[in-house]
Amino acid sequence: MYSWRPPVSDPWLDDAEQQAWRGFLRLQSRVLATLARRLQADSGLSLADYEVLVALTDVADARLRVLDLARSLDWEQSRMSHQVARMTRRDLVAREECLDDGRGAWVVLTPAGRAAIEAAAPQHVRDVRDVFLDRLTPAELTTLSEVATRVAPPHS
Amino acid sequence: MYSWRPPVSDPWLDDAEQQAWRGFLRLQSRVLATLARRLQADSGLSLADYEVLVALTDVADARLRVLDLARSLDWEQSRMSHQVARMTRRDLVAREECLDDGRGAWVVLTPAGRAAIEAAAPQHVRDVRDVFLDRLTPAELTTLSEVATRVAPPHS
DNA sequence: GAAGATTGACTCATCAATCTTG
DNA sequence: CAAGATTGATGAGTCAATCTTC
């Protein structure tokens, strides 16, 4: 008795696979599009802005090195740099020189940035519940957390 | 015995909610980023290109009205229009006048478009399995399909 | 006027190239 | 030369405005 599977000659997805994959794509795009639209309309922030502001409020002194900020969000360095540039123009964050490492730079939360995230958070959290969390059973919630840890490693 | 829940004074997410929501965000961005990178490297197509080409090969005559194409992908009209414009420049699709409705336009798959999707599909399907499907148990796959039908309706 | 579609301006993300300091 | 970071070009997506035909 071998553990044998026939070679897959046909590369297409079967119905269950199709449904899961297409479903994931639709789920993902609708959830994010809805939240982005609401957040933008209510607070003038993009989801990217929001994530950056949250990351900064989460640390002592509300300041992080560019690369650490990028790593904490799982972003590329250059994306981070562009984002910080846009947010600096709007005075949500500020750049500061790094004294111990001349190559580095700090990203610092500004008072305006803090005010923006505090104003935006309550409604955004309600929206996340409304659009996503409240539509899942506790079991599904657990399954999702579980799956997230297993699927899609950082690179490759 | 009422079914009572204390009023939520604190708007934040609890740990399980945090984990599910953050997990979903990471899952989503990593899966899509990985697939987009591989598809682009192997075939010179974006995920958006790929979806459009698949939608066209799925219908008789490989032609669709712009709005029907947009609806079948759950896209906005203007996004569709921009996408078709870019793909037309690369000769993956072509625009054609619509005879019965002077306002309308057909989007037609070109031979180059067909060649591109046929060349790209086998590896992309393998990638979808590799990055996503093969990392889910059958039960998780079912759960996901189920959730997708319930979460995030088209608008709002 | 409403429907089908396009356009322009703007924000975002990625890639490759670059610049500076270690 | 590596590491930290920025820049410029390009492809994508959204919104509001527009144009044409019904």
XYZ file of C-alpha atoms (C1' of nucleotides) in Angstrom:
356
model
C 0.000 0.000 0.000
C 1.830 3.094 -1.174
C 0.723 6.565 -0.431
C 0.287 7.385 -4.076
C -1.318 10.208 -5.919
C -1.813 10.222 -9.674
C 0.319 12.787 -11.486
C -1.676 15.933 -12.084
C -1.968 16.227 -15.844
C -4.577 18.951 -15.789
C -3.354 22.093 -14.104
C -6.724 23.731 -13.450
C -8.466 24.235 -10.135
C -11.415 22.020 -9.303
C -14.716 23.507 -8.180
C -13.963 23.596 -4.465
C -10.576 25.152 -5.093
C -12.036 27.692 -7.501
C -14.649 28.664 -4.982
C -12.192 29.040 -2.139
C -9.683 31.007 -4.161
C -12.191 33.255 -5.950
C -13.991 33.684 -2.654
C -10.829 34.784 -0.937
C -10.119 37.306 -3.680
C -13.591 38.799 -3.493
C -13.642 38.787 0.294
C -10.326 40.524 0.473
C -11.025 43.223 -2.078
C -14.477 44.060 -0.775
C -13.495 44.234 2.866
C -10.507 46.439 2.199
C -12.271 48.649 -0.328
C -15.164 49.247 2.033
C -12.963 50.056 5.002
C -10.689 52.282 2.944
C -13.633 54.234 1.590
C -15.199 54.749 5.006
C -11.937 55.662 6.712
C -11.072 58.142 3.995
C -14.518 59.712 4.095
C -14.677 59.971 7.902
C -11.103 60.878 8.751
C -9.202 61.773 5.606
C -6.799 58.921 6.334
C -5.866 56.020 4.078
C -5.509 52.519 5.514
C -1.767 52.925 5.059
C -1.779 56.157 7.069
C -3.774 54.432 9.771
C -1.401 51.497 10.063
C 1.614 53.764 10.332
C -0.009 55.911 13.009
C -1.028 52.854 15.028
C 2.475 51.426 14.827
C 3.901 54.688 16.169
C 1.421 55.054 19.017
C 2.241 51.493 20.028
C 5.844 52.253 20.961
C 7.441 54.299 23.708
C 8.247 57.876 22.635
C 6.097 57.355 19.545
C 9.200 57.147 17.366
C 10.736 54.425 15.238
C 13.582 54.015 12.794
C 12.355 53.809 9.196
C 13.458 50.228 8.793
C 11.941 49.114 12.091
C 8.693 50.756 11.143
C 8.780 48.996 7.794
C 9.503 45.652 9.425
C 6.744 46.050 11.964
C 4.252 46.564 9.148
C 5.814 43.973 6.862
C 6.453 46.637 4.219
C 9.332 47.247 1.855
C 11.764 49.988 2.733
C 10.976 52.090 -0.277
C 7.246 51.919 0.268
C 7.844 53.094 3.807
C 9.988 55.938 2.640
C 7.386 57.172 0.161
C 4.643 56.864 2.735
C 6.623 58.816 5.321
C 7.312 61.493 2.730
C 3.579 61.904 2.020
C 2.683 61.897 5.695
C 5.393 64.415 6.486
C 3.885 66.843 3.987
C 0.600 66.579 5.844
C 2.324 66.940 9.206
C 1.150 63.563 10.510
C 4.722 62.481 11.196
C 8.111 64.153 11.158
C 11.592 62.968 10.288
C 14.407 63.416 12.759
C 18.103 62.767 12.475
C 19.505 59.735 14.202
C 22.469 60.637 16.348
C 24.038 57.221 16.933
C 23.810 56.196 13.257
C 24.341 58.884 10.657
C 22.662 56.776 7.957
C 19.469 56.331 9.912
C 16.422 58.467 10.494
C 13.667 58.547 13.063
C 10.023 58.793 12.185
C 8.223 60.675 14.935
C 4.523 61.017 15.588
C 3.451 64.673 15.574
C 0.697 66.117 17.785
C -1.446 66.411 14.670
C -0.745 62.760 13.916
C -1.785 61.753 17.400
C -4.936 63.818 17.139
C -5.750 62.241 13.770
C -5.439 58.649 14.956
C -7.389 59.336 18.143
C -10.170 60.896 16.137
C -10.237 58.124 13.570
C -9.856 55.008 15.717
C -13.273 54.562 17.366
C -15.228 54.671 14.132
C -12.680 52.591 12.270
C -12.836 49.882 14.913
C -16.616 49.892 14.618
C -16.237 49.553 10.856
C -13.874 46.601 11.184
C -16.439 44.898 13.381
C -19.287 45.816 11.105
C -17.674 44.743 7.863
C -15.670 41.798 9.069
C -15.499 40.546 12.647
C -19.199 40.517 13.413
C -19.866 38.393 10.361
C -17.691 35.548 11.605
C -18.573 32.962 14.194
C -16.067 32.497 17.025
C -14.995 29.244 15.419
C -14.384 30.933 12.094
C -12.442 33.646 13.848
C -10.172 31.058 15.364
C -9.754 29.230 12.081
C -8.742 32.457 10.387
C -6.130 33.338 12.995
C -4.769 29.832 12.663
C -4.616 29.931 8.882
C -2.931 33.321 8.892
C 0.006 31.927 10.842
C 0.522 29.152 8.334
C -0.041 30.759 4.942
C 2.312 33.009 3.034
C 5.675 33.398 4.681
C 7.401 36.813 4.404
C 9.340 36.366 1.152
C 9.624 34.017 -1.851
C -32.332 35.243 32.104
C -31.826 37.985 29.533
C -29.493 37.727 26.657
C -27.524 40.678 27.872
C -24.216 42.118 26.884
C -22.583 44.945 28.774
C -22.458 48.182 26.830
C -19.117 48.458 25.108
C -17.419 51.438 26.670
C -14.020 50.660 25.274
C -13.996 50.595 21.508
C -10.819 48.575 21.087
C -10.468 45.059 19.779
C -9.781 42.294 22.259
C -6.914 39.876 21.735
C -8.789 37.318 19.683
C -10.247 40.018 17.470
C -6.882 41.687 17.069
C -5.313 38.442 16.081
C -7.993 37.570 13.564
C -8.037 41.009 11.990
C -4.276 41.557 11.911
C -3.900 37.999 10.697
C -6.296 38.584 7.869
C -4.448 41.726 6.832
C -1.083 39.994 6.815
C -2.446 36.907 5.096
C -4.036 38.954 2.408
C -1.103 41.216 1.643
C 1.469 38.452 1.654
C -0.499 36.065 -0.529
C -1.277 38.707 -3.099
C 2.176 40.275 -3.082
C 3.812 36.903 -3.588
C 1.526 35.875 -6.409
C 1.785 39.256 -8.100
C 5.563 39.163 -7.971
C 5.794 35.657 -9.389
C 3.219 36.277 -12.104
C 4.919 39.483 -13.179
C 8.342 37.848 -13.232
C 7.231 34.741 -15.125
C 4.735 36.212 -17.570
C 4.922 39.985 -17.539
C 1.283 40.086 -16.451
C -0.206 41.775 -13.406
C -2.914 40.063 -11.367
C -5.351 42.569 -12.850
C -4.278 41.645 -16.393
C -4.696 38.000 -15.520
C -8.207 38.424 -14.162
C -9.328 40.339 -17.220
C -7.883 37.772 -19.600
C -9.520 34.905 -17.693
C -12.892 36.664 -17.740
C -12.641 37.061 -21.500
C -11.590 33.486 -22.215
C -14.526 32.331 -20.116
C -17.168 33.701 -22.479
C -18.221 32.803 -25.999
C -16.469 34.881 -28.675
C -14.031 36.100 -26.022
C -15.691 39.511 -25.990
C -17.592 41.466 -23.356
C -19.097 44.896 -22.951
C -17.000 47.099 -20.671
C -19.655 47.246 -17.990
C -20.290 43.500 -18.061
C -16.595 42.869 -17.748
C -16.438 45.266 -14.807
C -19.390 43.608 -13.130
C -18.009 40.119 -13.609
C -14.828 41.193 -11.809
C -16.609 43.327 -9.234
C -14.697 46.400 -10.401
C -15.698 50.012 -10.871
C -16.334 51.212 -14.378
C -13.500 53.685 -14.379
C -10.992 51.170 -13.108
C -12.059 48.872 -15.924
C -11.688 51.621 -18.454
C -8.157 52.472 -17.329
C -7.186 48.823 -17.280
C -8.525 48.232 -20.787
C -6.646 51.294 -21.996
C -3.364 49.941 -20.628
C -3.995 46.457 -21.992
C -4.934 47.846 -25.385
C -1.557 49.586 -25.628
C 0.096 46.218 -25.070
C -2.203 44.510 -27.582
C -3.637 42.078 -25.021
C -7.179 43.229 -25.777
C -8.816 45.471 -28.364
C -11.770 47.819 -28.283
C -14.542 47.437 -30.826
C -17.596 49.523 -31.542
C -20.923 48.202 -30.404
C -23.433 48.244 -33.229
C -26.698 47.852 -31.312
C -25.796 50.490 -28.713
C -23.802 53.483 -29.831
C -22.751 54.292 -26.292
C -21.254 50.905 -25.646
C -17.969 49.270 -26.516
C -16.751 45.713 -26.768
C -13.562 44.498 -25.214
C -12.156 41.717 -27.350
C -9.412 39.242 -26.560
C -6.595 39.474 -29.115
C -4.510 36.514 -30.294
C -1.621 37.937 -28.285
C -3.898 38.120 -25.261
C -4.910 34.508 -25.666
C -1.308 33.466 -26.068
C -0.349 35.392 -22.938
C -2.981 33.823 -20.709
C -2.292 30.335 -22.028
C 1.383 30.776 -21.342
C 0.814 32.201 -17.873
C -1.960 29.995 -16.510
C -0.237 26.704 -15.670
C 2.475 28.263 -13.536
C 0.072 30.703 -11.929
C -2.266 27.905 -10.910
C 0.688 26.084 -9.410
C 1.586 29.249 -7.532
C -1.936 29.643 -6.155
C -1.742 26.091 -4.859
C 1.725 26.560 -3.505
C 1.094 29.846 -1.727
C -2.476 29.336 -0.653
C -4.580 26.270 -1.361
C -2.097 23.624 -0.347
C -1.662 25.274 3.029
C -5.316 24.844 3.954
C -7.039 21.709 5.171
C -10.203 20.704 3.316
C -12.223 21.908 6.285
C -10.529 25.297 6.241
C -11.115 25.528 2.535
C -14.819 24.996 3.086
C -14.932 27.497 5.918
C -13.289 30.087 3.744
C -15.710 29.626 0.865
C -18.541 29.904 3.339
C -17.229 33.068 4.952
C -16.623 34.700 1.603
C -20.290 34.456 0.733
C -21.293 36.189 3.940
C -18.753 38.937 4.441
C -18.607 42.277 2.685
C -21.515 42.888 0.374
C -20.808 44.798 -2.865
C -21.410 48.395 -1.694
C -21.828 50.408 1.546
C -32.065 63.386 -17.755
C -29.870 58.692 -17.153
C -26.774 55.049 -18.955
C -22.269 53.588 -20.950
C -17.891 54.887 -21.094
C -13.617 57.811 -20.920
C -10.473 61.242 -18.887
C -7.529 63.838 -15.603
C -5.765 64.498 -11.166
C -4.325 62.433 -7.301
C -2.819 58.649 -4.058
C -0.400 54.178 -3.621
C 2.956 50.333 -4.466
C 6.987 48.359 -6.794
C 11.311 48.220 -8.964
C 15.818 49.697 -10.007
C 19.124 53.165 -9.313
C 21.359 56.231 -6.240
C 23.414 58.515 -2.235
C 25.598 58.482 2.219
C 27.576 56.501 6.194
C 29.371 52.396 8.524
C 31.473 46.820 -0.157
C 26.987 46.360 3.354
C 23.371 48.835 5.387
C 19.961 52.569 5.895
C 17.414 55.350 3.377
C 15.671 58.236 -0.593
C 14.377 59.056 -5.438
C 12.239 58.634 -10.066
C 9.655 56.041 -13.281
C 5.897 53.284 -14.020
C 1.658 50.627 -13.255
C -2.672 50.678 -10.442
C -6.973 52.379 -8.220
C -10.333 56.146 -6.863
C -12.923 60.126 -7.329
C -15.129 63.731 -9.774
C -15.998 65.646 -14.133
C -17.054 65.009 -18.868
C -18.806 63.341 -23.337
C -22.013 60.852 -26.186
C -25.995 58.279 -27.019
C -30.364 56.493 -25.386
